[in-house]
Amino acid sequence: MTIEMELAATPSRVPQQGRSRASYDRMIAAAEDLLRERGSDDFTLLEVSKAGKVSIGSIYNRFDSKDDLIRAVQGRVLLAVDKAQREVVDRAESQADDLRTLVPLIIDGIAECLHEHADLMRPMMLRAGSDPIVLAAGKRSYMEVENLVCTALLAHRDEIKRPDPERAVASAYRIAYSAIARALGFGATPGNGVEGEWKVLKEDLGHMASAYLRSAD
């Protein structure tokens, strides 16, 4: 089940129109702003109430707890990130004629997508260490994109020289993703992420993954 299907199938108290929807959107936006500002979920619903100019009662009318609010924010973030990453893969496939070109395009695009959303993904990954629901949703999102990327790379199976193409493309993507995540500070204490030479990192990861897949040694 995709993230979109799961959210659509889950009973929701999300209002669909009018002032109620505007109030709900302010709750989500306020929580997002606090996550960006703190780098973690170290804030209270009272702070969300003040920042979003909504009453505590309104928040509890939509969410059973702060945990539920954080998970709603994660759901919205993952929808945006997953959509952007699918567009990256689609665009790379339309631009690349061979594996040598395709791999760097995908890695660069995925890296930029994660970089764009890092200020919200970073606190979500921190929370995943203590919230199994957030952890599970993040894993599902990651696996959906990994499968999409692997499918795109395996369309050039005849160019892959490794003895086990499926294993090779999965390993290449996971290693690249891990390096990008580390550079962006995912899973680290706020402020511990080191981006370094971002452009160099993206280029080198793309070239290394491409060379690995096209090498028999």
Coordinates of N, CA and C in Angstrom, one line a residue, residues 17-182:
Q17 N -13.4 22.2 4.0 CA -13.6 23.5 3.5 C -13.8 24.5 4.6
G18 N -13.9 25.8 4.1 CA -14.2 26.9 5.0 C -13.2 27.2 6.1
R19 N -13.7 27.9 7.2 CA -12.9 28.4 8.2 C -12.3 27.2 9.0
S20 N -13.0 26.1 9.1 CA -12.4 24.9 9.8 C -11.2 24.4 9.1
R21 N -11.2 24.4 7.8 CA -10.0 23.9 7.0 C -8.8 24.9 7.2
A22 N -9.2 26.2 7.2 CA -8.1 27.2 7.4 C -7.5 27.1 8.8
S23 N -8.3 26.8 9.8 CA -7.8 26.6 11.1 C -6.9 25.4 11.2
Y24 N -7.3 24.3 10.6 CA -6.5 23.1 10.6 C -5.2 23.3 9.9
D25 N -5.2 24.0 8.8 CA -4.0 24.3 8.0 C -3.0 25.1 8.9
R26 N -3.6 26.0 9.7 CA -2.7 26.8 10.6 C -2.1 26.0 11.7
M27 N -2.8 25.0 12.1 CA -2.2 24.1 13.1 C -1.0 23.3 12.5
I28 N -1.2 22.8 11.3 CA -0.1 22.0 10.7 C 1.0 23.0 10.4
A29 N 0.8 24.2 9.9 CA 1.8 25.1 9.5 C 2.6 25.5 10.8
A30 N 1.9 25.7 11.9 CA 2.5 26.2 13.1 C 3.5 25.0 13.6
A31 N 3.0 23.8 13.6 CA 3.8 22.7 14.0 C 5.0 22.5 13.1
E32 N 4.9 22.7 11.8 CA 6.0 22.6 10.9 C 7.0 23.7 11.2
D33 N 6.5 25.0 11.5 CA 7.5 26.1 11.8 C 8.2 25.8 13.1
L34 N 7.6 25.2 14.1 CA 8.2 24.9 15.3 C 9.3 23.8 15.1
L35 N 8.9 22.8 14.3 CA 9.9 21.7 14.0 C 11.1 22.3 13.3
R36 N 10.9 23.2 12.4 CA 12.1 23.8 11.7 C 12.9 24.6 12.7
E37 N 12.2 25.4 13.5 CA 12.9 26.3 14.4 C 13.7 25.5 15.5
R38 N 13.1 24.5 16.1 CA 13.7 23.8 17.2 C 14.6 22.6 16.7
G39 N 14.4 22.2 15.5 CA 15.1 21.0 15.0 C 14.7 19.7 15.6
S40 N 13.6 19.8 16.4 CA 13.1 18.6 17.0 C 11.6 18.8 17.4
D41 N 11.0 17.9 18.0 CA 9.6 18.0 18.4 C 9.5 18.6 19.9
D42 N 10.5 19.3 20.3 CA 10.5 19.8 21.7 C 9.7 21.1 21.8
F43 N 8.4 20.9 21.7 CA 7.5 22.1 21.8 C 6.2 21.5 22.3
T44 N 5.3 22.4 22.8 CA 4.0 22.0 23.4 C 2.9 22.4 22.5
L45 N 1.7 21.8 22.7 CA 0.5 22.2 21.9 C 0.1 23.6 22.2
L46 N 0.4 24.1 23.4 CA 0.2 25.5 23.7 C 0.9 26.4 22.8
E47 N 2.2 26.0 22.5 CA 3.0 26.8 21.6 C 2.4 26.7 20.2
V48 N 1.9 25.6 19.8 CA 1.3 25.4 18.5 C 0.0 26.3 18.5
S49 N -0.7 26.3 19.5 CA -1.9 27.2 19.6 C -1.6 28.6 19.4
K50 N -0.6 29.1 20.1 CA -0.2 30.5 20.0 C 0.4 30.9 18.6
A51 N 1.2 30.0 18.1 CA 1.9 30.2 16.8 C 0.8 30.2 15.7
G52 N -0.1 29.3 15.8 CA -1.1 29.1 14.7 C -2.4 30.0 14.9
K53 N -2.4 30.7 16.1 CA -3.6 31.5 16.4 C -4.9 30.7 16.3
V54 N -4.8 29.5 17.0 CA -6.0 28.6 17.1 C -6.1 28.2 18.6
S55 N -7.3 27.9 19.0 CA -7.4 27.5 20.4 C -7.0 26.1 20.7
I56 N -6.6 25.8 21.9 CA -6.2 24.5 22.3 C -7.4 23.5 22.1
G57 N -8.6 24.0 22.3 CA -9.8 23.2 22.1 C -9.9 22.8 20.6
S58 N -9.6 23.7 19.7 CA -9.6 23.4 18.3 C -8.6 22.3 17.9
I59 N -7.4 22.4 18.5 CA -6.4 21.4 18.2 C -6.9 20.0 18.7
Y60 N -7.4 19.9 19.9 CA -7.9 18.6 20.4 C -9.1 18.1 19.7
N61 N -9.8 19.0 19.0 CA -10.9 18.6 18.2 C -10.5 17.9 16.9
R62 N -9.2 18.2 16.5 CA -8.7 17.5 15.3 C -7.6 16.4 15.6
F63 N -7.0 16.5 16.8 CA -5.9 15.6 17.1 C -6.1 15.1 18.5
D64 N -5.9 13.8 18.7 CA -6.0 13.3 20.1 C -4.9 13.7 21.0
S65 N -3.7 14.0 20.4 CA -2.5 14.3 21.1 C -1.5 15.0 20.3
K66 N -0.4 15.4 20.9 CA 0.7 16.0 20.1 C 1.3 15.0 19.2
D67 N 1.3 13.7 19.6 CA 1.8 12.6 18.7 C 1.0 12.6 17.4
D68 N -0.3 12.7 17.5 CA -1.1 12.6 16.3 C -0.8 13.8 15.4
L69 N -0.6 15.0 16.0 CA -0.3 16.2 15.2 C 1.0 16.0 14.5
I70 N 2.0 15.5 15.2 CA 3.3 15.3 14.6 C 3.2 14.3 13.4
R71 N 2.4 13.2 13.6 CA 2.3 12.2 12.6 C 1.5 12.8 11.4
A72 N 0.6 13.7 11.6 CA -0.1 14.4 10.5 C 0.9 15.2 9.7
V73 N 1.8 15.9 10.4 CA 2.8 16.7 9.7 C 3.7 15.8 8.9
Q74 N 4.1 14.7 9.5 CA 4.9 13.7 8.7 C 4.2 13.2 7.5
G75 N 2.9 12.9 7.6 CA 2.2 12.4 6.4 C 2.2 13.5 5.3
R76 N 2.0 14.7 5.7 CA 2.0 15.8 4.6 C 3.4 15.9 4.0
V77 N 4.5 15.9 4.9 CA 5.8 16.0 4.4 C 6.2 14.8 3.4
L78 N 5.8 13.6 3.8 CA 6.1 12.5 3.0 C 5.4 12.5 1.7
L79 N 4.2 13.0 1.7 CA 3.5 13.1 0.4 C 4.2 14.0 -0.6
A80 N 4.7 15.1 0.0 CA 5.4 16.1 -0.9 C 6.7 15.5 -1.3
V81 N 7.5 14.9 -0.4 CA 8.8 14.4 -0.7 C 8.7 13.2 -1.7
D82 N 7.7 12.3 -1.5 CA 7.6 11.2 -2.4 C 7.2 11.7 -3.8
K83 N 6.3 12.7 -3.9 CA 5.9 13.2 -5.2 C 7.1 13.8 -5.9
A84 N 7.9 14.6 -5.2 CA 9.0 15.2 -5.8 C 10.0 14.2 -6.3
Q85 N 10.2 13.1 -5.5 CA 11.2 12.1 -5.9 C 10.7 11.3 -7.1
R86 N 9.4 11.0 -7.2 CA 8.9 10.4 -8.4 C 9.1 11.2 -9.6
E87 N 8.9 12.5 -9.5 CA 9.1 13.4 -10.6 C 10.6 13.4 -11.0
V88 N 11.5 13.3 -10.0 CA 12.9 13.2 -10.3 C 13.2 12.0 -11.2
V89 N 12.7 10.9 -10.8 CA 13.0 9.6 -11.5 C 12.4 9.7 -12.9
D90 N 11.1 10.2 -13.0 CA 10.5 10.3 -14.3 C 11.3 11.3 -15.2
R91 N 11.7 12.4 -14.7 CA 12.5 13.4 -15.5 C 13.8 12.8 -15.9
A92 N 14.5 12.1 -15.0 CA 15.8 11.5 -15.4 C 15.6 10.4 -16.5
E93 N 14.6 9.6 -16.4 CA 14.4 8.6 -17.4 C 14.1 9.2 -18.8
S94 N 13.4 10.4 -18.8 CA 13.1 11.0 -20.1 C 14.4 11.7 -20.7
Q95 N 15.3 12.0 -19.8 CA 16.5 12.8 -20.3 C 17.7 11.9 -20.6
A96 N 17.7 10.7 -20.0 CA 18.9 9.8 -20.1 C 18.7 8.7 -21.2
D97 N 19.7 8.5 -22.0 CA 19.6 7.4 -23.0 C 20.4 6.2 -22.5
D98 N 21.2 6.3 -21.5 CA 22.0 5.2 -21.0 C 22.2 5.2 -19.5
L99 N 22.7 4.2 -19.0 CA 22.9 4.1 -17.5 C 23.9 5.1 -17.0
R100 N 25.0 5.3 -17.8 CA 26.0 6.3 -17.4 C 25.4 7.7 -17.1
T101 N 24.4 8.1 -17.9 CA 23.8 9.4 -17.7 C 22.7 9.3 -16.6
L102 N 22.0 8.2 -16.6 CA 20.8 8.1 -15.8 C 21.2 8.1 -14.3
V103 N 22.2 7.4 -13.9 CA 22.5 7.2 -12.5 C 22.8 8.6 -11.8
P104 N 23.7 9.4 -12.4 CA 24.0 10.7 -11.8 C 22.8 11.6 -11.7
L105 N 21.9 11.6 -12.8 CA 20.7 12.4 -12.8 C 19.8 12.0 -11.6
I106 N 19.6 10.7 -11.4 CA 18.7 10.3 -10.3 C 19.3 10.7 -9.0
I107 N 20.6 10.4 -8.8 CA 21.2 10.7 -7.5 C 21.2 12.2 -7.2
D108 N 21.6 13.0 -8.2 CA 21.5 14.5 -8.0 C 20.1 14.9 -7.6
G109 N 19.1 14.4 -8.4 CA 17.8 14.9 -8.1 C 17.2 14.5 -6.8
I110 N 17.5 13.2 -6.4 CA 17.1 12.8 -5.1 C 17.7 13.6 -4.0
A111 N 19.0 13.8 -4.1 CA 19.8 14.6 -3.1 C 19.2 16.0 -3.0
E112 N 18.9 16.6 -4.1 CA 18.3 18.0 -4.0 C 16.9 18.0 -3.4
C113 N 16.2 17.0 -3.7 CA 14.8 16.8 -3.1 C 15.0 16.7 -1.5
L114 N 15.8 15.8 -1.1 CA 16.0 15.6 0.3 C 16.6 16.9 1.0
H115 N 17.5 17.6 0.3 CA 18.0 18.8 0.8 C 16.9 19.9 1.0
E116 N 16.1 20.0 0.0 CA 15.0 20.9 0.1 C 14.1 20.7 1.3
H117 N 13.8 19.5 1.7 CA 12.9 19.1 2.7 C 13.6 18.7 4.0
A118 N 15.0 19.0 4.1 CA 15.8 18.5 5.2 C 15.3 19.1 6.6
D119 N 14.9 20.3 6.5 CA 14.6 21.0 7.8 C 13.4 20.3 8.5
L120 N 12.5 19.6 7.8 CA 11.4 18.9 8.4 C 11.7 17.4 8.5
M121 N 12.5 16.8 7.5 CA 12.8 15.4 7.6 C 13.8 15.1 8.8
R122 N 14.6 16.1 9.1 CA 15.6 15.8 10.1 C 15.0 15.6 11.5
P123 N 14.0 16.5 11.9 CA 13.4 16.2 13.2 C 12.5 14.9 13.2
M124 N 11.9 14.6 12.0 CA 11.1 13.4 11.9 C 12.0 12.2 12.1
M125 N 13.2 12.2 11.5 CA 14.0 11.0 11.7 C 14.5 10.9 13.1
L126 N 14.7 12.0 13.8 CA 15.1 11.9 15.2 C 13.9 11.3 16.0
R127 N 12.7 11.7 15.7 CA 11.5 11.2 16.4 C 11.3 9.7 16.1
A128 N 11.7 9.3 14.9 CA 11.5 7.9 14.5 C 12.2 6.9 15.5
G129 N 13.2 7.4 16.2 CA 13.9 6.6 17.2 C 13.0 6.2 18.4
S130 N 12.0 7.0 18.6 CA 11.1 6.7 19.8 C 9.6 6.5 19.4
D131 N 9.3 6.7 18.1 CA 7.9 6.6 17.7 C 7.8 5.6 16.6
P132 N 7.3 4.4 16.9 CA 7.3 3.3 15.9 C 6.4 3.6 14.7
I133 N 5.4 4.5 14.9 CA 4.5 4.8 13.8 C 5.2 5.7 12.8
V134 N 5.9 6.7 13.3 CA 6.7 7.6 12.5 C 7.8 6.8 11.8
L135 N 8.4 5.9 12.5 CA 9.5 5.0 11.9 C 8.9 4.2 10.8
A136 N 7.8 3.5 11.0 CA 7.2 2.7 10.0 C 6.8 3.5 8.7
A137 N 6.2 4.6 8.9 CA 5.9 5.5 7.8 C 7.1 5.9 7.0
G138 N 8.1 6.3 7.7 CA 9.4 6.7 7.0 C 10.0 5.5 6.2
K139 N 10.0 4.3 6.8 CA 10.5 3.2 6.1 C 9.7 2.8 4.8
R140 N 8.4 2.9 4.9 CA 7.5 2.7 3.8 C 7.8 3.7 2.7
S141 N 8.0 4.9 3.0 CA 8.3 6.0 2.1 C 9.6 5.7 1.4
Y142 N 10.6 5.4 2.2 CA 11.9 5.1 1.6 C 11.9 3.9 0.7
M143 N 11.2 2.8 1.1 CA 11.2 1.6 0.2 C 10.5 1.9 -1.1
E144 N 9.4 2.7 -1.1 CA 8.7 3.0 -2.3 C 9.6 3.7 -3.3
V145 N 10.4 4.6 -2.8 CA 11.3 5.3 -3.7 C 12.4 4.5 -4.1
E146 N 13.0 3.7 -3.2 CA 14.1 2.7 -3.6 C 13.6 1.8 -4.7
N147 N 12.4 1.2 -4.6 CA 11.9 0.3 -5.6 C 11.7 1.0 -6.9
L148 N 11.3 2.3 -6.9 CA 11.1 3.1 -8.1 C 12.5 3.3 -8.8
V149 N 13.5 3.7 -8.0 CA 14.8 3.9 -8.5 C 15.4 2.6 -9.1
C150 N 15.3 1.6 -8.4 CA 15.8 0.3 -8.8 C 15.2 -0.2 -10.1
T151 N 13.9 0.0 -10.2 CA 13.2 -0.4 -11.5 C 13.7 0.5 -12.6
A152 N 13.9 1.7 -12.4 CA 14.4 2.6 -13.5 C 15.8 2.2 -13.9
L153 N 16.7 1.8 -12.9 CA 18.0 1.4 -13.3 C 18.0 0.0 -14.0
L154 N 17.2 -0.9 -13.5 CA 17.1 -2.2 -14.1 C 16.6 -2.2 -15.5
A155 N 16.0 -1.1 -15.9 CA 15.5 -1.0 -17.3 C 16.7 -1.0 -18.2
H156 N 17.9 -0.7 -17.7 CA 19.2 -0.8 -18.4 C 20.0 -2.0 -18.0
R157 N 19.3 -3.1 -17.7 CA 20.0 -4.3 -17.2 C 21.2 -4.7 -18.1
D158 N 21.0 -4.5 -19.4 CA 22.1 -5.0 -20.3 C 23.4 -4.2 -20.1
E159 N 23.3 -3.0 -19.5 CA 24.5 -2.2 -19.3 C 25.1 -2.5 -17.9
I160 N 24.4 -3.2 -17.0 CA 24.9 -3.5 -15.7 C 25.8 -4.8 -15.8
K161 N 27.0 -4.6 -15.3 CA 28.0 -5.7 -15.5 C 28.2 -6.5 -14.2
R162 N 27.5 -6.1 -13.1 CA 27.6 -6.9 -11.9 C 26.9 -8.2 -12.0
P163 N 27.4 -9.3 -11.3 CA 26.8 -10.6 -11.5 C 25.3 -10.7 -11.0
D164 N 24.9 -9.8 -10.0 CA 23.6 -9.8 -9.5 C 23.0 -8.4 -9.7
P165 N 22.4 -8.1 -10.8 CA 22.0 -6.7 -11.1 C 21.0 -6.2 -10.0
E166 N 20.1 -7.0 -9.5 CA 19.1 -6.5 -8.5 C 19.8 -6.1 -7.2
R167 N 20.7 -6.9 -6.8 CA 21.5 -6.6 -5.6 C 22.4 -5.4 -5.8
A168 N 23.0 -5.3 -7.0 CA 23.9 -4.2 -7.3 C 23.1 -2.8 -7.3
V169 N 22.0 -2.7 -7.9 CA 21.3 -1.4 -8.0 C 20.8 -1.0 -6.6
A170 N 20.3 -2.0 -5.8 CA 19.8 -1.7 -4.5 C 21.0 -1.2 -3.6
S171 N 22.1 -1.9 -3.7 CA 23.3 -1.5 -2.9 C 23.8 -0.1 -3.3
A172 N 23.8 0.1 -4.6 CA 24.3 1.4 -5.1 C 23.4 2.6 -4.5
Y173 N 22.1 2.3 -4.6 CA 21.2 3.4 -4.1 C 21.3 3.6 -2.6
R174 N 21.3 2.5 -1.9 CA 21.4 2.6 -0.4 C 22.6 3.3 0.1
I175 N 23.7 3.0 -0.6 CA 25.0 3.6 -0.2 C 25.0 5.1 -0.5
A176 N 24.5 5.5 -1.7 CA 24.3 6.9 -2.0 C 23.4 7.6 -1.1
Y177 N 22.3 7.0 -0.8 CA 21.3 7.6 0.1 C 21.9 7.8 1.5
S178 N 22.6 6.8 2.0 CA 23.2 6.9 3.3 C 24.2 8.1 3.4
A179 N 25.0 8.2 2.4 CA 25.9 9.3 2.3 C 25.2 10.7 2.3
I180 N 24.2 10.8 1.5 CA 23.4 12.0 1.5 C 22.7 12.3 2.8
A181 N 22.1 11.3 3.4 CA 21.4 11.4 4.7 C 22.4 11.9 5.7
R182 N 23.6 11.3 5.7 CA 24.6 11.7 6.7 C 25.0 13.1 6.6

